[in-house]
Amino acid sequence: MKNSKANISEKFSMFSEHWTPKIVGELNGQLVKLAKLKGDFVWHSHENEDEMFLVWKGTLIIEFRDRTETIREGEMIIVPKGVEHNPRTENDEEVWVMLFEPAATLHTGEVAHERTNNDQQWI
């Protein structure tokens, strides 16, 4: 898998769950993940890892304690390590994102939540 080409649209068509990232690649200790998001997630931070969100489809809203950012298709945002954030979508929209983060990154950091999934699968 690490050495092969991947069609991102095809990979997105392989799953329908929300807030359950799927691993599609690995490089230099970083995982490349795809996720479909819908509704609210959970406030959390990653103490030791930066996290990058690239919006593939839709509009992602990321709340920070001091501001809210809107990330549209083709845009990206990097959330620095230690910064509390809450990704969400609006108006029942399903948003597709590509995530880049260190392999050791816990899904919801130190926060335990019903949506926490630290057993993410390769597709």
Short mmCIF file of N, CA, C and O in Angstrom, two decimals, residues 15 17-23 31 33-38 40-53 60 62 79 83-88 97-121:
data_model
loop_
_atom_site.label_atom_id
_atom_site.label_comp_id
_atom_site.label_asym_id
_atom_site.label_seq_id
_atom_site.Cartn_x
_atom_site.Cartn_y
_atom_site.Cartn_z
N PHE A 15 -16.29 3.94 2.00
CA PHE A 15 -16.85 3.98 3.36
C PHE A 15 -17.90 5.08 3.46
O PHE A 15 -17.93 5.99 2.64
N GLU A 17 -19.16 5.86 7.02
CA GLU A 17 -19.21 6.28 8.42
C GLU A 17 -18.66 7.71 8.57
O GLU A 17 -17.75 8.11 7.86
N HIS A 18 -19.24 8.41 9.54
CA HIS A 18 -18.77 9.76 9.84
C HIS A 18 -17.84 9.72 11.05
O HIS A 18 -18.02 8.92 11.95
N TRP A 19 -16.84 10.59 11.04
CA TRP A 19 -15.90 10.76 12.15
C TRP A 19 -15.07 9.49 12.40
O TRP A 19 -14.64 9.24 13.51
N THR A 20 -14.87 8.67 11.37
CA THR A 20 -14.10 7.44 11.48
C THR A 20 -13.01 7.45 10.42
O THR A 20 -13.19 6.89 9.33
N PRO A 21 -11.87 8.09 10.68
CA PRO A 21 -10.82 8.20 9.67
C PRO A 21 -10.34 6.83 9.18
O PRO A 21 -10.24 5.88 9.94
N LYS A 22 -10.01 6.79 7.89
CA LYS A 22 -9.44 5.61 7.24
C LYS A 22 -8.05 5.98 6.75
O LYS A 22 -7.84 7.06 6.19
N ILE A 23 -7.10 5.10 6.96
CA ILE A 23 -5.72 5.36 6.57
C ILE A 23 -5.52 4.96 5.11
O ILE A 23 -5.89 3.86 4.71
N LEU A 31 0.74 9.71 8.90
CA LEU A 31 -0.33 8.98 8.24
C LEU A 31 -1.17 9.95 7.42
O LEU A 31 -1.39 11.09 7.82
N LYS A 33 -4.89 10.26 6.07
CA LYS A 33 -6.19 9.67 6.39
C LYS A 33 -7.29 10.40 5.64
O LYS A 33 -7.17 11.60 5.34
N LEU A 34 -8.37 9.68 5.38
CA LEU A 34 -9.58 10.27 4.81
C LEU A 34 -10.69 10.12 5.83
O LEU A 34 -10.78 9.09 6.51
N ALA A 35 -11.54 11.12 5.91
CA ALA A 35 -12.68 11.04 6.84
C ALA A 35 -13.85 11.80 6.25
O ALA A 35 -13.69 12.81 5.56
N LYS A 36 -15.03 11.28 6.54
CA LYS A 36 -16.27 11.97 6.23
C LYS A 36 -16.82 12.52 7.55
O LYS A 36 -16.90 11.78 8.53
N LEU A 37 -17.14 13.79 7.55
CA LEU A 37 -17.57 14.46 8.76
C LEU A 37 -19.00 14.98 8.58
O LEU A 37 -19.35 15.43 7.49
N LYS A 38 -19.77 14.93 9.65
CA LYS A 38 -21.13 15.46 9.59
C LYS A 38 -21.57 15.79 11.00
O LYS A 38 -21.51 14.95 11.89
N ASP A 40 -21.48 17.77 14.70
CA ASP A 40 -20.48 18.22 15.68
C ASP A 40 -19.56 17.08 16.08
O ASP A 40 -19.97 15.93 16.11
N PHE A 41 -18.33 17.41 16.42
CA PHE A 41 -17.38 16.42 16.91
C PHE A 41 -17.21 16.62 18.41
O PHE A 41 -18.16 16.57 19.16
N VAL A 42 -15.99 16.88 18.86
CA VAL A 42 -15.72 17.04 20.28
C VAL A 42 -14.51 17.97 20.44
O VAL A 42 -13.57 17.91 19.65
N TRP A 43 -14.55 18.82 21.45
CA TRP A 43 -13.39 19.66 21.76
C TRP A 43 -12.24 18.77 22.21
O TRP A 43 -12.43 17.89 23.06
N HIS A 44 -11.07 18.97 21.62
CA HIS A 44 -9.89 18.18 21.99
C HIS A 44 -8.64 18.89 21.50
O HIS A 44 -8.71 19.87 20.75
N SER A 45 -7.50 18.38 21.91
CA SER A 45 -6.21 18.87 21.42
C SER A 45 -5.26 17.69 21.34
O SER A 45 -5.53 16.60 21.87
N HIS A 46 -4.16 17.90 20.65
CA HIS A 46 -3.11 16.89 20.54
C HIS A 46 -1.84 17.54 21.10
O HIS A 46 -1.30 18.46 20.49
N GLU A 47 -1.42 17.10 22.26
CA GLU A 47 -0.33 17.76 22.98
C GLU A 47 0.99 17.79 22.22
O GLU A 47 1.74 18.74 22.32
N ASN A 48 1.27 16.74 21.43
CA ASN A 48 2.58 16.64 20.82
C ASN A 48 2.58 16.63 19.29
O ASN A 48 3.63 16.49 18.69
N GLU A 49 1.41 16.75 18.69
CA GLU A 49 1.35 16.63 17.24
C GLU A 49 0.54 17.76 16.60
O GLU A 49 -0.53 18.11 17.07
N ASP A 50 1.08 18.29 15.49
CA ASP A 50 0.31 19.18 14.64
C ASP A 50 -0.63 18.30 13.81
O ASP A 50 -0.35 17.11 13.60
N GLU A 51 -1.71 18.88 13.32
CA GLU A 51 -2.68 18.13 12.52
C GLU A 51 -3.10 19.01 11.34
O GLU A 51 -3.41 20.17 11.51
N MET A 52 -3.06 18.42 10.13
CA MET A 52 -3.45 19.17 8.95
C MET A 52 -4.75 18.63 8.37
O MET A 52 -4.91 17.42 8.23
N PHE A 53 -5.67 19.53 8.08
CA PHE A 53 -6.95 19.19 7.44
C PHE A 53 -6.95 19.80 6.04
O PHE A 53 -6.76 21.01 5.90
N LEU A 60 -15.72 22.87 5.95
CA LEU A 60 -15.41 22.47 7.32
C LEU A 60 -15.33 23.72 8.20
O LEU A 60 -14.73 24.72 7.80
N ILE A 62 -13.91 24.87 11.87
CA ILE A 62 -13.12 24.48 13.03
C ILE A 62 -13.19 25.60 14.05
O ILE A 62 -12.79 26.73 13.77
N VAL A 79 -3.59 22.73 12.45
CA VAL A 79 -3.87 23.00 13.86
C VAL A 79 -2.59 22.66 14.63
O VAL A 79 -2.16 21.50 14.66
N VAL A 83 -3.23 22.97 20.68
CA VAL A 83 -4.31 23.93 20.49
C VAL A 83 -5.65 23.20 20.50
O VAL A 83 -5.89 22.32 19.68
N GLU A 84 -6.52 23.58 21.44
CA GLU A 84 -7.83 22.95 21.53
C GLU A 84 -8.69 23.38 20.34
O GLU A 84 -8.71 24.56 19.97
N HIS A 85 -9.37 22.40 19.74
CA HIS A 85 -10.19 22.68 18.57
C HIS A 85 -11.39 21.74 18.51
O HIS A 85 -11.38 20.68 19.14
N ASN A 86 -12.38 22.15 17.75
CA ASN A 86 -13.60 21.35 17.58
C ASN A 86 -14.04 21.44 16.12
O ASN A 86 -14.64 22.42 15.72
N PRO A 87 -13.75 20.40 15.32
CA PRO A 87 -14.23 20.40 13.94
C PRO A 87 -15.72 20.12 13.90
O PRO A 87 -16.24 19.37 14.72
N ARG A 88 -16.40 20.73 12.93
CA ARG A 88 -17.83 20.47 12.77
C ARG A 88 -18.26 20.86 11.36
O ARG A 88 -17.50 21.48 10.61
N VAL A 97 -12.66 15.16 4.20
CA VAL A 97 -11.35 15.75 4.49
C VAL A 97 -10.24 14.71 4.37
O VAL A 97 -10.44 13.52 4.57
N MET A 98 -9.07 15.23 4.03
CA MET A 98 -7.84 14.45 4.08
C MET A 98 -7.05 15.00 5.25
O MET A 98 -6.93 16.22 5.41
N LEU A 99 -6.56 14.11 6.11
CA LEU A 99 -5.81 14.50 7.29
C LEU A 99 -4.36 14.04 7.15
O LEU A 99 -4.11 12.94 6.65
N PHE A 100 -3.45 14.85 7.60
CA PHE A 100 -2.04 14.48 7.70
C PHE A 100 -1.64 14.67 9.15
O PHE A 100 -1.77 15.76 9.69
N GLU A 101 -1.18 13.59 9.78
CA GLU A 101 -0.80 13.69 11.18
C GLU A 101 0.18 12.57 11.54
O GLU A 101 0.18 11.52 10.89
N PRO A 102 1.01 12.77 12.54
CA PRO A 102 1.93 11.72 12.96
C PRO A 102 1.18 10.44 13.33
O PRO A 102 0.06 10.49 13.85
N ALA A 103 1.79 9.31 13.06
CA ALA A 103 1.16 8.02 13.32
C ALA A 103 0.74 7.86 14.78
O ALA A 103 -0.23 7.16 15.08
N ALA A 104 1.42 8.50 15.70
CA ALA A 104 1.12 8.36 17.13
C ALA A 104 -0.07 9.20 17.58
O ALA A 104 -0.50 9.10 18.73
N THR A 105 -0.64 10.02 16.70
CA THR A 105 -1.72 10.92 17.08
C THR A 105 -2.96 10.15 17.50
O THR A 105 -3.46 9.31 16.76
N LEU A 106 -3.47 10.45 18.69
CA LEU A 106 -4.72 9.87 19.16
C LEU A 106 -5.89 10.66 18.58
O LEU A 106 -5.84 11.89 18.53
N HIS A 107 -6.92 9.97 18.16
CA HIS A 107 -8.05 10.56 17.47
C HIS A 107 -8.62 11.79 18.17
O HIS A 107 -8.81 12.84 17.55
N THR A 108 -8.87 11.70 19.46
CA THR A 108 -9.41 12.83 20.22
C THR A 108 -8.45 13.25 21.34
O THR A 108 -8.88 13.69 22.40
N GLY A 109 -7.16 13.08 21.08
CA GLY A 109 -6.18 13.45 22.09
C GLY A 109 -6.40 12.68 23.37
O GLY A 109 -6.62 11.48 23.37
N GLU A 110 -6.40 13.39 24.49
CA GLU A 110 -6.61 12.76 25.79
C GLU A 110 -8.08 12.69 26.19
O GLU A 110 -8.43 12.20 27.26
N VAL A 111 -8.96 13.18 25.31
CA VAL A 111 -10.39 13.19 25.59
C VAL A 111 -10.99 11.84 25.18
O VAL A 111 -10.81 11.38 24.06
N ALA A 112 -11.71 11.21 26.10
CA ALA A 112 -12.45 9.98 25.79
C ALA A 112 -13.88 10.37 25.44
O ALA A 112 -14.54 11.08 26.20
N HIS A 113 -14.34 9.93 24.28
CA HIS A 113 -15.66 10.32 23.79
C HIS A 113 -16.23 9.15 23.00
O HIS A 113 -15.48 8.30 22.51
N GLU A 114 -17.54 9.11 22.86
CA GLU A 114 -18.17 8.01 22.13
C GLU A 114 -17.69 7.94 20.68
O GLU A 114 -17.73 6.89 20.05
N ARG A 115 -17.20 9.03 20.13
CA ARG A 115 -16.71 9.04 18.75
C ARG A 115 -15.21 8.74 18.65
O ARG A 115 -14.67 8.66 17.55
N THR A 116 -14.54 8.59 19.77
CA THR A 116 -13.11 8.30 19.74
C THR A 116 -12.86 6.96 19.04
O THR A 116 -13.50 5.96 19.36
N ASN A 117 -11.93 6.97 18.09
CA ASN A 117 -11.59 5.76 17.35
C ASN A 117 -10.08 5.73 17.14
O ASN A 117 -9.57 6.34 16.20
N ASN A 118 -9.37 5.03 18.01
CA ASN A 118 -7.92 4.92 17.89
C ASN A 118 -7.50 3.63 17.18
O ASN A 118 -6.33 3.33 17.11
N ASP A 119 -8.46 2.88 16.66
CA ASP A 119 -8.18 1.66 15.93
C ASP A 119 -8.57 1.87 14.46
O ASP A 119 -9.48 1.22 13.94
N GLN A 120 -7.91 2.81 13.84
CA GLN A 120 -8.28 3.19 12.47
C GLN A 120 -7.73 2.17 11.46
O GLN A 120 -6.61 1.68 11.60
N GLN A 121 -8.53 1.90 10.44
CA GLN A 121 -8.22 0.86 9.47
C GLN A 121 -7.64 1.43 8.18
O GLN A 121 -7.99 2.52 7.76
#
